[in-house]
Amino acid sequence: MHEVSIGEAAKLSGVKAPTIRFYEEIGLLPRPARTGANRRLFADDDLRRLAFIRHCRELGFHLDAIRALLKLQDNPKQPCDTADAIAKERLGEVELRLRSLKALRGELKRMIDSCSHGHVSQCRVIEILADHAKCMHPTH
Amino acid sequence: MHEVSIGEAAKLSGVKAPTIRFYEEIGLLPRPARTGANRRLFADDDLRRLAFIRHCRELGFHLDAIRALLKLQDNPKQPCDTADAIAKERLGEVELRLRSLKALRGELKRMIDSCSHGHVSQCRVIEILADHAKCMHPTH
DNA sequence: TTAGATGCTCTAGTAACTAGAGGAGCAAAA
DNA sequence: TTTTGCTCCTCTAGTTACTAGAGCATCTAA
């Protein structure tokens, strides 16, 4: 059956042991089997589920979205529109964030470039932060 | 002296009243004056500080960084290297995040494009999420 | 005078973990 | 056999930057 301890599961999946326990607690992972001494034993299925969760988290999905995706995975005969929609929503978030971060980068660069490294009283960084009107950031 | 209530301060600064109280509580804002009936009265200085904080937050600075920047602002004769360093650190974070989000966007697009809108069992989105090896994301 | 808006404090909740306390079990060396 | 050190258990509390709500006081306008 090839069952592993939580430490082993953590190593194999790249998810830390406390986080695995946390996922169990919030119902993202089913409760694994236990040894006589009450230690968790993870089977292949658990490890696969863990890998799925981890990959989703790396791509920035919220736990709620992951919960929905896992539910889909558990019912493979359903149409996959929901999975598609969740991924598209995430893509939208990413694109929004990208635009805003690009604008931000511009403003930060401008701020840093115009700093003449004198005293705080003449510091452009502080000045721009203090006075929004001096800011060229397009979206706030 | 032109002092305003917390609601007025919220309107003027764009920071919500509970958030203003929160900033006071954690020592980011000095305790403002009070009326006889114990209501907060914000002076111009407070409003300037609030605007500073808000602008910093919009640019994504952590409250700790803002605390440091405010301390600098309070001692204008210091050299402004610290302000410069904080802004540069933030720029670094932004650039890192940008790279990672761009990679993410690519992966999400690829996932969505290869979805044929059938059943979950053949869904490429779910499949790629389940199996990291099928993922082209360069950095994880 | 009374209704509705605004203010006060305090507690608790959010996301997604992370850290620590205090204790039990296990494997290997002395 | 004992002891050392690692892993594991549960439980509580802390993190960031707020947000929501309860229960009460005060202010403003009709």
GROMACS .gro file of C-alpha atoms (C1' of nucleotides) in nm:
model
  340
    1MET     CA    1   0.000   0.000   0.000
    2HIS     CA    2   0.302   0.231   0.034
    3GLU     CA    3   0.182   0.477   0.296
    4VAL     CA    4   0.402   0.753   0.427
    5SER     CA    5   0.435   0.974   0.735
    6ILE     CA    6   0.353   1.342   0.733
    7GLY     CA    7   0.722   1.431   0.714
    8GLU     CA    8   0.766   1.206   0.414
    9ALA     CA    9   0.451   1.347   0.256
   10ALA     CA   10   0.585   1.697   0.312
   11LYS     CA   11   0.913   1.609   0.140
   12LEU     CA   12   0.742   1.439  -0.151
   13SER     CA   13   0.482   1.708  -0.210
   14GLY     CA   14   0.674   2.019  -0.117
   15VAL     CA   15   0.397   2.121   0.123
   16LYS     CA   16   0.513   2.169   0.482
   17ALA     CA   17   0.376   1.939   0.750
   18PRO     CA   18   0.185   2.210   0.943
   19THR     CA   19   0.030   2.322   0.616
   20ILE     CA   20  -0.079   1.966   0.539
   21ARG     CA   21  -0.246   1.948   0.880
   22PHE     CA   22  -0.407   2.283   0.808
   23TYR     CA   23  -0.543   2.161   0.474
   24GLU     CA   24  -0.686   1.860   0.652
   25GLU     CA   25  -0.845   2.082   0.914
   26ILE     CA   26  -1.023   2.300   0.660
   27GLY     CA   27  -1.141   1.996   0.468
   28LEU     CA   28  -0.925   2.037   0.159
   29LEU     CA   29  -0.766   1.698   0.224
   30PRO     CA   30  -0.962   1.400   0.352
   31ARG     CA   31  -0.856   1.272   0.694
   32PRO     CA   32  -0.577   1.026   0.628
   33ALA     CA   33  -0.544   0.686   0.794
   34ARG     CA   34  -0.362   0.668   1.127
   35THR     CA   35  -0.114   0.428   1.282
   36GLY     CA   36  -0.186   0.265   1.617
   37ALA     CA   37   0.008   0.551   1.773
   38ASN     CA   38  -0.219   0.809   1.609
   39ARG     CA   39   0.024   0.918   1.341
   40ARG     CA   40  -0.102   1.012   0.999
   41LEU     CA   41  -0.043   0.777   0.708
   42PHE     CA   42  -0.073   0.923   0.360
   43ALA     CA   43  -0.159   0.705   0.062
   44ASP     CA   44  -0.083   0.775  -0.304
   45ASP     CA   45  -0.421   0.938  -0.351
   46ASP     CA   46  -0.354   1.182  -0.070
   47LEU     CA   47  -0.017   1.265  -0.221
   48ARG     CA   48  -0.170   1.327  -0.561
   49ARG     CA   49  -0.429   1.555  -0.408
   50LEU     CA   50  -0.156   1.738  -0.221
   51ALA     CA   51   0.045   1.786  -0.539
   52PHE     CA   52  -0.265   1.923  -0.710
   53ILE     CA   53  -0.322   2.171  -0.432
   54ARG     CA   54   0.038   2.276  -0.431
   55HIS     CA   55   0.047   2.337  -0.802
   56CYS     CA   56  -0.273   2.540  -0.784
   57ARG     CA   57  -0.130   2.751  -0.501
   58GLU     CA   58   0.186   2.814  -0.701
   59LEU     CA   59  -0.031   2.946  -0.978
   60GLY     CA   60  -0.198   3.172  -0.724
   61PHE     CA   61  -0.541   3.012  -0.700
   62HIS     CA   62  -0.732   3.086  -0.380
   63LEU     CA   63  -0.815   2.794  -0.156
   64ASP     CA   64  -1.181   2.844  -0.242
   65ALA     CA   65  -1.106   2.804  -0.610
   66ILE     CA   66  -0.894   2.498  -0.535
   67ARG     CA   67  -1.180   2.354  -0.336
   68ALA     CA   68  -1.404   2.392  -0.640
   69LEU     CA   69  -1.142   2.239  -0.870
   70LEU     CA   70  -1.098   1.943  -0.637
   71LYS     CA   71  -1.470   1.888  -0.632
   72LEU     CA   72  -1.466   1.878  -1.011
   73GLN     CA   73  -1.178   1.637  -1.008
   74ASP     CA   74  -1.381   1.410  -0.783
   75ASN     CA   75  -1.667   1.406  -1.037
   76PRO     CA   76  -1.491   1.349  -1.370
   77LYS     CA   77  -1.811   1.309  -1.572
   78GLN     CA   78  -1.916   1.670  -1.525
   79PRO     CA   79  -1.855   1.919  -1.803
   80CYS     CA   80  -1.536   2.110  -1.741
   81ASP     CA   81  -1.674   2.458  -1.800
   82THR     CA   82  -1.636   2.539  -1.434
   83ALA     CA   83  -1.266   2.454  -1.436
   84ASP     CA   84  -1.226   2.666  -1.744
   85ALA     CA   85  -1.412   2.954  -1.581
   86ILE     CA   86  -1.200   2.936  -1.266
   87ALA     CA   87  -0.881   2.941  -1.471
   88LYS     CA   88  -1.010   3.231  -1.679
   89GLU     CA   89  -1.103   3.427  -1.371
   90ARG     CA   90  -0.754   3.374  -1.239
   91LEU     CA   91  -0.608   3.485  -1.571
   92GLY     CA   92  -0.813   3.802  -1.547
   93GLU     CA   93  -0.679   3.871  -1.200
   94VAL     CA   94  -0.325   3.813  -1.317
   95GLU     CA   95  -0.364   4.048  -1.611
   96LEU     CA   96  -0.513   4.319  -1.395
   97ARG     CA   97  -0.234   4.285  -1.144
   98LEU     CA   98   0.024   4.294  -1.421
   99ARG     CA   99  -0.107   4.622  -1.554
  100SER     CA  100  -0.113   4.779  -1.213
  101LEU     CA  101   0.236   4.656  -1.127
  102LYS     CA  102   0.378   4.791  -1.451
  103ALA     CA  103   0.239   5.134  -1.372
  104LEU     CA  104   0.379   5.102  -1.023
  105ARG     CA  105   0.722   5.010  -1.150
  106GLY     CA  106   0.722   5.320  -1.365
  107GLU     CA  107   0.634   5.544  -1.076
  108LEU     CA  108   0.890   5.389  -0.844
  109LYS     CA  109   1.163   5.422  -1.106
  110ARG     CA  110   1.076   5.784  -1.166
  111MET     CA  111   1.082   5.849  -0.795
  112ILE     CA  112   1.417   5.682  -0.745
  113ASP     CA  113   1.574   5.843  -1.050
  114SER     CA  114   1.485   6.191  -0.937
  115CYS     CA  115   1.638   6.143  -0.594
  116SER     CA  116   1.957   6.345  -0.560
  117HIS     CA  117   2.075   6.168  -0.244
  118GLY     CA  118   2.084   6.476  -0.028
  119HIS     CA  119   1.882   6.536   0.285
  120VAL     CA  120   1.533   6.413   0.349
  121SER     CA  121   1.409   6.771   0.325
  122GLN     CA  122   1.493   6.779  -0.047
  123CYS     CA  123   1.420   6.416  -0.115
  124ARG     CA  124   1.201   6.364  -0.418
  125VAL     CA  125   1.099   6.018  -0.302
  126ILE     CA  126   0.949   6.153   0.018
  127GLU     CA  127   0.810   6.452  -0.163
  128ILE     CA  128   0.627   6.248  -0.423
  129LEU     CA  129   0.495   6.011  -0.160
  130ALA     CA  130   0.372   6.307   0.040
  131ASP     CA  131   0.205   6.483  -0.246
  132HIS     CA  132  -0.005   6.271  -0.467
  133ALA     CA  133  -0.031   6.552  -0.721
  134LYS     CA  134   0.338   6.505  -0.802
  135CYS     CA  135   0.276   6.143  -0.884
  136MET     CA  136   0.246   6.026  -1.243
  137HIS     CA  137   0.091   5.694  -1.153
  138PRO     CA  138  -0.195   5.667  -1.399
  139THR     CA  139  -0.447   5.467  -1.202
  140HIS     CA  140  -0.488   5.612  -0.858
  141MET     CA  141  -0.732   7.583   1.318
  142HIS     CA  142  -0.965   7.400   1.077
  143GLU     CA  143  -1.001   7.063   1.249
  144VAL     CA  144  -1.223   6.789   1.112
  145SER     CA  145  -1.408   6.483   1.233
  146ILE     CA  146  -1.299   6.131   1.148
  147GLY     CA  147  -1.569   6.104   0.881
  148GLU     CA  148  -1.448   6.425   0.721
  149ALA     CA  149  -1.088   6.307   0.745
  150ALA     CA  150  -1.188   5.981   0.580
  151LYS     CA  151  -1.352   6.168   0.291
  152LEU     CA  152  -1.060   6.403   0.248
  153SER     CA  153  -0.790   6.140   0.265
  154GLY     CA  154  -0.964   5.845   0.104
  155VAL     CA  155  -0.879   5.630   0.406
  156LYS     CA  156  -1.182   5.477   0.577
  157ALA     CA  157  -1.261   5.576   0.933
  158PRO     CA  158  -1.197   5.232   1.089
  159THR     CA  159  -0.865   5.222   0.908
  160ILE     CA  160  -0.773   5.563   1.045
  161ARG     CA  161  -0.848   5.436   1.396
  162PHE     CA  162  -0.639   5.132   1.319
  163TYR     CA  163  -0.344   5.345   1.208
  164GLU     CA  164  -0.373   5.540   1.529
  165GLU     CA  165  -0.381   5.222   1.733
  166ILE     CA  166  -0.062   5.085   1.579
  167GLY     CA  167   0.113   5.419   1.621
  168LEU     CA  168   0.134   5.519   1.257
  169LEU     CA  169  -0.071   5.830   1.327
  170PRO     CA  170  -0.027   6.036   1.645
  171ARG     CA  171  -0.332   6.045   1.870
  172PRO     CA  172  -0.538   6.333   1.744
  173ALA     CA  173  -0.702   6.596   1.964
  174ARG     CA  174  -1.049   6.520   2.100
  175THR     CA  175  -1.365   6.721   2.151
  176GLY     CA  176  -1.529   6.745   2.493
  177ALA     CA  177  -1.744   6.450   2.388
  178ASN     CA  178  -1.435   6.241   2.312
  179ARG     CA  179  -1.454   6.263   1.935
  180ARG     CA  180  -1.138   6.279   1.729
  181LEU     CA  181  -1.037   6.609   1.571
  182PHE     CA  182  -0.788   6.592   1.287
  183ALA     CA  183  -0.565   6.888   1.205
  184ASP     CA  184  -0.394   6.962   0.873
  185ASP     CA  185  -0.082   6.783   0.985
  186ASP     CA  186  -0.276   6.468   1.055
  187LEU     CA  187  -0.440   6.487   0.716
  188ARG     CA  188  -0.106   6.530   0.542
  189ARG     CA  189   0.030   6.229   0.725
  190LEU     CA  190  -0.277   6.032   0.630
  191ALA     CA  191  -0.237   6.127   0.264
  192PHE     CA  192   0.125   6.019   0.279
  193ILE     CA  193   0.031   5.682   0.423
  194ARG     CA  194  -0.241   5.633   0.170
  195HIS     CA  195  -0.016   5.710  -0.122
  196CYS     CA  196   0.248   5.473   0.010
  197ARG     CA  197  -0.010   5.198   0.049
  198GLU     CA  198  -0.131   5.253  -0.305
  199LEU     CA  199   0.224   5.199  -0.419
  200GLY     CA  200   0.226   4.877  -0.219
  201PHE     CA  201   0.464   4.970   0.063
  202HIS     CA  202   0.427   4.763   0.377
  203LEU     CA  203   0.324   4.943   0.693
  204ASP     CA  204   0.672   4.879   0.836
  205ALA     CA  205   0.830   5.056   0.540
  206ILE     CA  206   0.582   5.340   0.577
  207ARG     CA  207   0.670   5.365   0.943
  208ALA     CA  208   1.035   5.406   0.846
  209LEU     CA  209   0.951   5.663   0.580
  210LEU     CA  210   0.739   5.863   0.824
  211LYS     CA  211   1.023   5.861   1.074
  212LEU     CA  212   1.249   6.005   0.804
  213GLN     CA  213   0.991   6.266   0.719
  214ASP     CA  214   0.990   6.368   1.085
  215ASN     CA  215   1.368   6.423   1.078
  216PRO     CA  216   1.424   6.618   0.756
  217LYS     CA  217   1.794   6.683   0.820
  218GLN     CA  218   1.890   6.320   0.787
  219PRO     CA  219   2.039   6.194   0.461
  220CYS     CA  220   1.773   6.040   0.245
  221ASP     CA  221   1.957   5.720   0.161
  222THR     CA  222   1.714   5.522   0.369
  223ALA     CA  223   1.414   5.650   0.177
  224ASP     CA  224   1.594   5.569  -0.144
  225ALA     CA  225   1.675   5.220  -0.020
  226ILE     CA  226   1.316   5.152   0.082
  227ALA     CA  227   1.189   5.263  -0.256
  228LYS     CA  228   1.451   5.051  -0.430
  229GLU     CA  229   1.360   4.749  -0.226
  230ARG     CA  230   1.000   4.798  -0.323
  231LEU     CA  231   1.100   4.833  -0.687
  232GLY     CA  232   1.285   4.504  -0.658
  233GLU     CA  233   0.978   4.335  -0.517
  234VAL     CA  234   0.764   4.476  -0.794
  235GLU     CA  235   1.002   4.358  -1.064
  236LEU     CA  236   1.020   4.011  -0.916
  237ARG     CA  237   0.644   3.992  -0.894
  238LEU     CA  238   0.612   4.114  -1.251
  239ARG     CA  239   0.836   3.840  -1.385
  240SER     CA  240   0.652   3.575  -1.193
  241LEU     CA  241   0.311   3.702  -1.300
  242LYS     CA  242   0.414   3.710  -1.664
  243ALA     CA  243   0.519   3.346  -1.646
  244LEU     CA  244   0.194   3.269  -1.471
  245ARG     CA  245  -0.010   3.441  -1.736
  246GLY     CA  246   0.161   3.231  -2.001
  247GLU     CA  247   0.086   2.911  -1.817
  248LEU     CA  248  -0.276   3.001  -1.751
  249LYS     CA  249  -0.328   3.096  -2.116
  250ARG     CA  250  -0.176   2.772  -2.234
  251MET     CA  251  -0.395   2.578  -1.997
  252ILE     CA  252  -0.711   2.756  -2.105
  253ASP     CA  253  -0.628   2.734  -2.475
  254SER     CA  254  -0.579   2.361  -2.463
  255CYS     CA  255  -0.913   2.300  -2.293
  256SER     CA  256  -1.155   2.138  -2.534
  257HIS     CA  257  -1.462   2.200  -2.318
  258GLY     CA  258  -1.557   1.839  -2.277
  259HIS     CA  259  -1.578   1.647  -1.954
  260VAL     CA  260  -1.359   1.695  -1.653
  261SER     CA  261  -1.198   1.360  -1.723
  262GLN     CA  262  -1.039   1.496  -2.039
  263CYS     CA  263  -0.991   1.849  -1.917
  264ARG     CA  264  -0.643   1.981  -1.982
  265VAL     CA  265  -0.682   2.247  -1.715
  266ILE     CA  266  -0.738   1.990  -1.443
  267GLU     CA  267  -0.477   1.763  -1.594
  268ILE     CA  268  -0.205   2.024  -1.596
  269LEU     CA  269  -0.291   2.132  -1.245
  270ALA     CA  270  -0.277   1.770  -1.131
  271ASP     CA  271   0.052   1.692  -1.297
  272HIS     CA  272   0.322   1.942  -1.253
  273ALA     CA  273   0.533   1.771  -1.518
  274LYS     CA  274   0.285   1.889  -1.782
  275CYS     CA  275   0.335   2.246  -1.675
  276MET     CA  276   0.557   2.481  -1.872
  277HIS     CA  277   0.583   2.736  -1.598
  278PRO     CA  278   0.953   2.817  -1.592
  279THR     CA  279   1.005   2.900  -1.228
  280HIS     CA  280   0.853   2.637  -1.009
  281DT     C1'  281  -3.844   6.629   2.027
  282DT     C1'  282  -3.734   6.283   1.767
  283DA     C1'  283  -3.515   6.035   1.379
  284DG     C1'  284  -3.110   5.932   1.146
  285DA     C1'  285  -2.642   5.993   1.093
  286DT     C1'  286  -2.212   5.975   1.301
  287DG     C1'  287  -1.906   5.874   1.658
  288DC     C1'  288  -1.704   5.586   2.049
  289DT     C1'  289  -1.484   5.126   2.230
  290DC     C1'  290  -1.430   4.648   2.219
  291DT     C1'  291  -1.433   4.194   2.023
  292DA     C1'  292  -1.389   3.891   1.661
  293DG     C1'  293  -1.333   3.766   1.174
  294DT     C1'  294  -1.070   3.749   0.714
  295DA     C1'  295  -0.660   3.454   0.414
  296DA     C1'  296  -0.329   3.126   0.440
  297DC     C1'  297  -0.056   2.997   0.688
  298DT     C1'  298   0.354   2.998   1.077
  299DA     C1'  299   0.546   2.945   1.541
  300DG     C1'  300   0.562   2.766   1.983
  301DA     C1'  301   0.431   2.495   2.403
  302DG     C1'  302   0.409   2.065   2.610
  303DG     C1'  303   0.395   1.601   2.554
  304DA     C1'  304   0.434   1.108   2.326
  305DG     C1'  305   0.657   0.773   2.032
  306DC     C1'  306   1.040   0.572   1.764
  307DA     C1'  307   1.511   0.441   1.593
  308DA     C1'  308   1.972   0.393   1.678
  309DA     C1'  309   2.390   0.449   1.951
  310DA     C1'  310   2.629   0.370   2.398
  311DT     C1'  311   1.879  -0.125   2.846
  312DT     C1'  312   1.894   0.329   2.851
  313DT     C1'  313   1.945   0.749   2.656
  314DT     C1'  314   1.969   1.082   2.286
  315DG     C1'  315   1.758   1.304   1.922
  316DC     C1'  316   1.427   1.318   1.583
  317DT     C1'  317   0.958   1.310   1.439
  318DC     C1'  318   0.499   1.336   1.554
  319DC     C1'  319   0.067   1.477   1.818
  320DT     C1'  320  -0.276   1.862   1.971
  321DC     C1'  321  -0.375   2.319   2.098
  322DT     C1'  322  -0.318   2.808   2.118
  323DA     C1'  323  -0.178   3.223   1.945
  324DG     C1'  324   0.058   3.524   1.609
  325DT     C1'  325   0.115   3.725   1.132
  326DT     C1'  326  -0.075   4.146   0.772
  327DA     C1'  327  -0.378   4.500   0.699
  328DC     C1'  328  -0.763   4.562   0.764
  329DT     C1'  329  -1.320   4.482   0.803
  330DA     C1'  330  -1.757   4.387   1.044
  331DG     C1'  331  -2.053   4.404   1.415
  332DA     C1'  332  -2.238   4.489   1.892
  333DG     C1'  333  -2.392   4.814   2.206
  334DC     C1'  334  -2.387   5.258   2.340
  335DA     C1'  335  -2.329   5.796   2.319
  336DT     C1'  336  -2.371   6.218   2.070
  337DC     C1'  337  -2.477   6.538   1.709
  338DT     C1'  338  -2.775   6.750   1.346
  339DA     C1'  339  -3.185   6.865   1.106
  340DA     C1'  340  -3.685   6.842   1.061
   0.00000   0.00000   0.00000
